[in-house]
């Protein structure tokens, strides 16, 4: 075979190989195109589903008023909460009536559908109620929430969980959802106690069309940065508290009688209660070292120091507001820390010293009921005893012994526990 013939055969073979590669490439393109078309079909189906869902949502919120409330503290009146489900239902009906009456001055309509969302940290609120001694409210809160939610179909009391930012996030997202919805006629926000929402509202203050659709629920204490905002204020005094919850736990067996820190009530003397042994501890200074009392099961129980009068509680509250007093100096008589950061003056005595000792017992002792130190100033039992409504989450959850009676005094010959 001649060289020219061989060259032609080689070229023919190269053409065949090229045609085969081209055919494979075209087949690969067709396969990829088929896959892309299938993906596009699925994406179109998903998009159609999302569009349908959005339209359904818009239909549900047609003619709705979005009311968003941040309830890190309790906003509702104590008397309503104490009535449980009945109080919750009444609160919802009062709120509905108040909102209907309020929105009438915008267009005179009484046919608006009212959508209410209340956001709170439910466990945190329960913990605070128990901490400050509002035990009746603590036991009634969940039934109240159920009654509130069940009484109106568009009312929801939502537990946002721990952390203020969780409720904040939900409120801001709900606000963004409704503010751009032309079907939403008006938004009433219960946020004016918290300056953190001001930047969100600031963007709308110079737009009269949008600003006229926003109102703020009158708070107990208004954040200063809201003063420059043009939004209307709504006040529903028959439903909500008129003052903030106390920020601290009261002393003694009658926690609801603790006067507000800044406005103590007129002094009405309350005689000091004697200890079981009949001794008046107002004359004992320092309080520690003192006897270590045990119950019949040899568990440590705190010595009964008596119950201070309201005047002594108010006096101590005024002192600790400006000075953090030293436990060692006040309760043990001396402080061995030359660089102590706490105040040693004034020296407490009498009922004020007893009140300060009860304040120190709010912190549970690490040794618990096994502690045998005569110098320990911390608490060895829950101050609310068997009536504590938060045993599982209480700071003293391991110190709810059934017997809190001072049965006998610890003797040094007994095995020593933690101090």
PDB file of C-alpha atoms in Angstrom, residues 54-205:
ATOM      1  CA  UNK A  54     -48.207  33.642  50.681  1.00  0.00           C
ATOM      2  CA  UNK A  55     -51.613  34.456  49.223  1.00  0.00           C
ATOM      3  CA  UNK A  56     -53.263  32.330  51.904  1.00  0.00           C
ATOM      4  CA  UNK A  57     -51.332  34.245  54.568  1.00  0.00           C
ATOM      5  CA  UNK A  58     -52.385  37.580  53.065  1.00  0.00           C
ATOM      6  CA  UNK A  59     -56.018  36.431  53.075  1.00  0.00           C
ATOM      7  CA  UNK A  60     -55.758  35.487  56.749  1.00  0.00           C
ATOM      8  CA  UNK A  61     -54.380  38.894  57.774  1.00  0.00           C
ATOM      9  CA  UNK A  62     -56.809  40.893  55.640  1.00  0.00           C
ATOM     10  CA  UNK A  63     -58.264  43.775  57.646  1.00  0.00           C
ATOM     11  CA  UNK A  64     -56.080  42.703  60.593  1.00  0.00           C
ATOM     12  CA  UNK A  65     -54.472  44.870  63.208  1.00  0.00           C
ATOM     13  CA  UNK A  66     -51.121  43.496  64.376  1.00  0.00           C
ATOM     14  CA  UNK A  67     -50.639  43.975  68.081  1.00  0.00           C
ATOM     15  CA  UNK A  68     -47.203  42.948  69.267  1.00  0.00           C
ATOM     16  CA  UNK A  69     -46.226  42.943  72.921  1.00  0.00           C
ATOM     17  CA  UNK A  70     -42.899  42.233  74.570  1.00  0.00           C
ATOM     18  CA  UNK A  71     -43.660  40.884  78.058  1.00  0.00           C
ATOM     19  CA  UNK A  72     -40.311  40.203  79.716  1.00  0.00           C
ATOM     20  CA  UNK A  73     -41.988  41.422  82.879  1.00  0.00           C
ATOM     21  CA  UNK A  74     -45.638  40.861  83.636  1.00  0.00           C
ATOM     22  CA  UNK A  75     -47.778  43.434  81.811  1.00  0.00           C
ATOM     23  CA  UNK A  76     -51.166  42.186  82.945  1.00  0.00           C
ATOM     24  CA  UNK A  77     -52.861  43.243  86.155  1.00  0.00           C
ATOM     25  CA  UNK A  78     -52.134  40.956  89.120  1.00  0.00           C
ATOM     26  CA  UNK A  79     -55.828  40.559  89.954  1.00  0.00           C
ATOM     27  CA  UNK A  80     -56.499  39.135  86.486  1.00  0.00           C
ATOM     28  CA  UNK A  81     -53.568  36.722  86.651  1.00  0.00           C
ATOM     29  CA  UNK A  82     -54.577  35.437  90.097  1.00  0.00           C
ATOM     30  CA  UNK A  83     -57.955  34.404  88.659  1.00  0.00           C
ATOM     31  CA  UNK A  84     -56.280  31.913  86.316  1.00  0.00           C
ATOM     32  CA  UNK A  85     -58.228  30.898  83.177  1.00  0.00           C
ATOM     33  CA  UNK A  86     -61.194  33.131  84.074  1.00  0.00           C
ATOM     34  CA  UNK A  87     -58.858  36.118  84.439  1.00  0.00           C
ATOM     35  CA  UNK A  88     -57.126  35.241  81.160  1.00  0.00           C
ATOM     36  CA  UNK A  89     -60.438  35.149  79.304  1.00  0.00           C
ATOM     37  CA  UNK A  90     -61.533  38.437  80.862  1.00  0.00           C
ATOM     38  CA  UNK A  91     -58.192  40.055  79.969  1.00  0.00           C
ATOM     39  CA  UNK A  92     -58.604  38.975  76.335  1.00  0.00           C
ATOM     40  CA  UNK A  93     -62.185  40.333  76.128  1.00  0.00           C
ATOM     41  CA  UNK A  94     -61.196  43.627  77.773  1.00  0.00           C
ATOM     42  CA  UNK A  95     -58.245  43.964  75.406  1.00  0.00           C
ATOM     43  CA  UNK A  96     -60.404  43.255  72.356  1.00  0.00           C
ATOM     44  CA  UNK A  97     -62.983  45.847  73.438  1.00  0.00           C
ATOM     45  CA  UNK A  98     -60.314  48.455  74.196  1.00  0.00           C
ATOM     46  CA  UNK A  99     -58.594  47.974  70.827  1.00  0.00           C
ATOM     47  CA  UNK A 100     -61.895  48.158  68.920  1.00  0.00           C
ATOM     48  CA  UNK A 101     -62.765  51.395  70.696  1.00  0.00           C
ATOM     49  CA  UNK A 102     -59.278  52.802  70.063  1.00  0.00           C
ATOM     50  CA  UNK A 103     -59.170  52.132  66.302  1.00  0.00           C
ATOM     51  CA  UNK A 104     -62.582  53.729  65.699  1.00  0.00           C
ATOM     52  CA  UNK A 105     -61.042  57.188  65.643  1.00  0.00           C
ATOM     53  CA  UNK A 106     -58.947  56.237  62.604  1.00  0.00           C
ATOM     54  CA  UNK A 107     -61.778  55.457  60.163  1.00  0.00           C
ATOM     55  CA  UNK A 108     -64.851  54.821  62.323  1.00  0.00           C
ATOM     56  CA  UNK A 109     -64.848  51.133  61.427  1.00  0.00           C
ATOM     57  CA  UNK A 110     -65.861  48.482  63.932  1.00  0.00           C
ATOM     58  CA  UNK A 111     -65.361  45.539  61.570  1.00  0.00           C
ATOM     59  CA  UNK A 112     -61.576  45.246  61.728  1.00  0.00           C
ATOM     60  CA  UNK A 113     -60.249  41.822  62.584  1.00  0.00           C
ATOM     61  CA  UNK A 114     -57.960  42.106  65.589  1.00  0.00           C
ATOM     62  CA  UNK A 115     -54.835  39.917  65.670  1.00  0.00           C
ATOM     63  CA  UNK A 116     -52.960  39.880  68.997  1.00  0.00           C
ATOM     64  CA  UNK A 117     -49.537  38.399  69.743  1.00  0.00           C
ATOM     65  CA  UNK A 118     -48.106  38.536  73.278  1.00  0.00           C
ATOM     66  CA  UNK A 119     -44.478  37.394  73.549  1.00  0.00           C
ATOM     67  CA  UNK A 120     -42.891  36.547  76.877  1.00  0.00           C
ATOM     68  CA  UNK A 121     -40.283  34.386  78.568  1.00  0.00           C
ATOM     69  CA  UNK A 122     -42.803  32.300  80.497  1.00  0.00           C
ATOM     70  CA  UNK A 123     -40.319  30.343  82.621  1.00  0.00           C
ATOM     71  CA  UNK A 124     -38.403  33.529  83.389  1.00  0.00           C
ATOM     72  CA  UNK A 125     -41.598  35.277  84.493  1.00  0.00           C
ATOM     73  CA  UNK A 126     -42.555  32.301  86.678  1.00  0.00           C
ATOM     74  CA  UNK A 127     -39.095  32.403  88.237  1.00  0.00           C
ATOM     75  CA  UNK A 128     -39.389  36.124  88.946  1.00  0.00           C
ATOM     76  CA  UNK A 129     -42.841  35.750  90.507  1.00  0.00           C
ATOM     77  CA  UNK A 130     -41.507  33.079  92.850  1.00  0.00           C
ATOM     78  CA  UNK A 131     -38.351  35.058  93.609  1.00  0.00           C
ATOM     79  CA  UNK A 132     -40.242  38.174  94.696  1.00  0.00           C
ATOM     80  CA  UNK A 133     -42.829  36.181  96.643  1.00  0.00           C
ATOM     81  CA  UNK A 134     -45.783  36.429  94.221  1.00  0.00           C
ATOM     82  CA  UNK A 135     -46.638  32.754  94.701  1.00  0.00           C
ATOM     83  CA  UNK A 136     -50.326  33.041  93.875  1.00  0.00           C
ATOM     84  CA  UNK A 137     -49.495  34.682  90.543  1.00  0.00           C
ATOM     85  CA  UNK A 138     -46.836  32.033  89.862  1.00  0.00           C
ATOM     86  CA  UNK A 139     -49.315  29.187  90.334  1.00  0.00           C
ATOM     87  CA  UNK A 140     -51.994  30.933  88.237  1.00  0.00           C
ATOM     88  CA  UNK A 141     -49.885  32.180  85.327  1.00  0.00           C
ATOM     89  CA  UNK A 142     -50.102  29.137  83.046  1.00  0.00           C
ATOM     90  CA  UNK A 143     -53.901  28.796  83.466  1.00  0.00           C
ATOM     91  CA  UNK A 144     -54.178  32.554  82.803  1.00  0.00           C
ATOM     92  CA  UNK A 145     -52.174  32.181  79.576  1.00  0.00           C
ATOM     93  CA  UNK A 146     -54.383  29.272  78.468  1.00  0.00           C
ATOM     94  CA  UNK A 147     -57.568  31.247  79.181  1.00  0.00           C
ATOM     95  CA  UNK A 148     -56.226  34.275  77.305  1.00  0.00           C
ATOM     96  CA  UNK A 149     -55.278  32.243  74.206  1.00  0.00           C
ATOM     97  CA  UNK A 150     -58.409  30.095  74.103  1.00  0.00           C
ATOM     98  CA  UNK A 151     -60.960  32.873  74.519  1.00  0.00           C
ATOM     99  CA  UNK A 152     -60.261  34.612  71.190  1.00  0.00           C
ATOM    100  CA  UNK A 153     -59.395  32.804  67.913  1.00  0.00           C
ATOM    101  CA  UNK A 154     -56.850  35.430  66.794  1.00  0.00           C
ATOM    102  CA  UNK A 155     -55.234  35.920  70.212  1.00  0.00           C
ATOM    103  CA  UNK A 156     -51.991  34.107  71.053  1.00  0.00           C
ATOM    104  CA  UNK A 157     -49.849  34.291  74.197  1.00  0.00           C
ATOM    105  CA  UNK A 158     -46.482  32.962  72.974  1.00  0.00           C
ATOM    106  CA  UNK A 159     -43.654  31.631  75.140  1.00  0.00           C
ATOM    107  CA  UNK A 160     -40.545  32.934  73.328  1.00  0.00           C
ATOM    108  CA  UNK A 161     -38.150  31.179  75.725  1.00  0.00           C
ATOM    109  CA  UNK A 162     -35.143  32.426  77.661  1.00  0.00           C
ATOM    110  CA  UNK A 163     -33.252  35.484  76.472  1.00  0.00           C
ATOM    111  CA  UNK A 164     -34.713  38.913  75.768  1.00  0.00           C
ATOM    112  CA  UNK A 165     -33.391  38.777  72.194  1.00  0.00           C
ATOM    113  CA  UNK A 166     -35.745  35.888  71.376  1.00  0.00           C
ATOM    114  CA  UNK A 167     -38.864  37.981  71.955  1.00  0.00           C
ATOM    115  CA  UNK A 168     -37.179  40.999  70.320  1.00  0.00           C
ATOM    116  CA  UNK A 169     -36.440  38.982  67.184  1.00  0.00           C
ATOM    117  CA  UNK A 170     -40.022  37.731  66.890  1.00  0.00           C
ATOM    118  CA  UNK A 171     -41.510  41.195  67.417  1.00  0.00           C
ATOM    119  CA  UNK A 172     -39.234  42.828  64.822  1.00  0.00           C
ATOM    120  CA  UNK A 173     -39.889  40.095  62.256  1.00  0.00           C
ATOM    121  CA  UNK A 174     -43.651  40.329  62.826  1.00  0.00           C
ATOM    122  CA  UNK A 175     -43.441  44.114  62.515  1.00  0.00           C
ATOM    123  CA  UNK A 176     -41.545  43.835  59.196  1.00  0.00           C
ATOM    124  CA  UNK A 177     -44.164  41.371  57.936  1.00  0.00           C
ATOM    125  CA  UNK A 178     -47.155  43.573  58.686  1.00  0.00           C
ATOM    126  CA  UNK A 179     -45.783  47.060  58.011  1.00  0.00           C
ATOM    127  CA  UNK A 180     -45.440  46.276  54.274  1.00  0.00           C
ATOM    128  CA  UNK A 181     -48.802  44.553  54.077  1.00  0.00           C
ATOM    129  CA  UNK A 182     -51.385  46.912  52.578  1.00  0.00           C
ATOM    130  CA  UNK A 183     -54.157  44.794  54.121  1.00  0.00           C
ATOM    131  CA  UNK A 184     -52.918  45.646  57.635  1.00  0.00           C
ATOM    132  CA  UNK A 185     -54.699  48.810  58.728  1.00  0.00           C
ATOM    133  CA  UNK A 186     -52.898  49.566  61.981  1.00  0.00           C
ATOM    134  CA  UNK A 187     -50.134  48.246  64.246  1.00  0.00           C
ATOM    135  CA  UNK A 188     -50.198  48.697  68.029  1.00  0.00           C
ATOM    136  CA  UNK A 189     -46.862  47.966  69.720  1.00  0.00           C
ATOM    137  CA  UNK A 190     -46.278  47.371  73.437  1.00  0.00           C
ATOM    138  CA  UNK A 191     -42.543  48.134  73.270  1.00  0.00           C
ATOM    139  CA  UNK A 192     -42.178  51.737  74.443  1.00  0.00           C
ATOM    140  CA  UNK A 193     -40.447  50.690  77.693  1.00  0.00           C
ATOM    141  CA  UNK A 194     -37.419  49.433  75.722  1.00  0.00           C
ATOM    142  CA  UNK A 195     -35.178  51.859  73.813  1.00  0.00           C
ATOM    143  CA  UNK A 196     -33.820  48.924  71.797  1.00  0.00           C
ATOM    144  CA  UNK A 197     -36.757  49.179  69.375  1.00  0.00           C
ATOM    145  CA  UNK A 198     -36.222  52.869  68.567  1.00  0.00           C
ATOM    146  CA  UNK A 199     -33.930  52.247  65.544  1.00  0.00           C
ATOM    147  CA  UNK A 200     -36.617  50.010  64.009  1.00  0.00           C
ATOM    148  CA  UNK A 201     -39.265  52.737  64.350  1.00  0.00           C
ATOM    149  CA  UNK A 202     -36.921  55.605  63.493  1.00  0.00           C
ATOM    150  CA  UNK A 203     -37.023  54.699  59.809  1.00  0.00           C
ATOM    151  CA  UNK A 204     -40.742  55.523  59.635  1.00  0.00           C
ATOM    152  CA  UNK A 205     -41.036  58.684  61.730  1.00  0.00           C
TER     153      UNK A 205
END
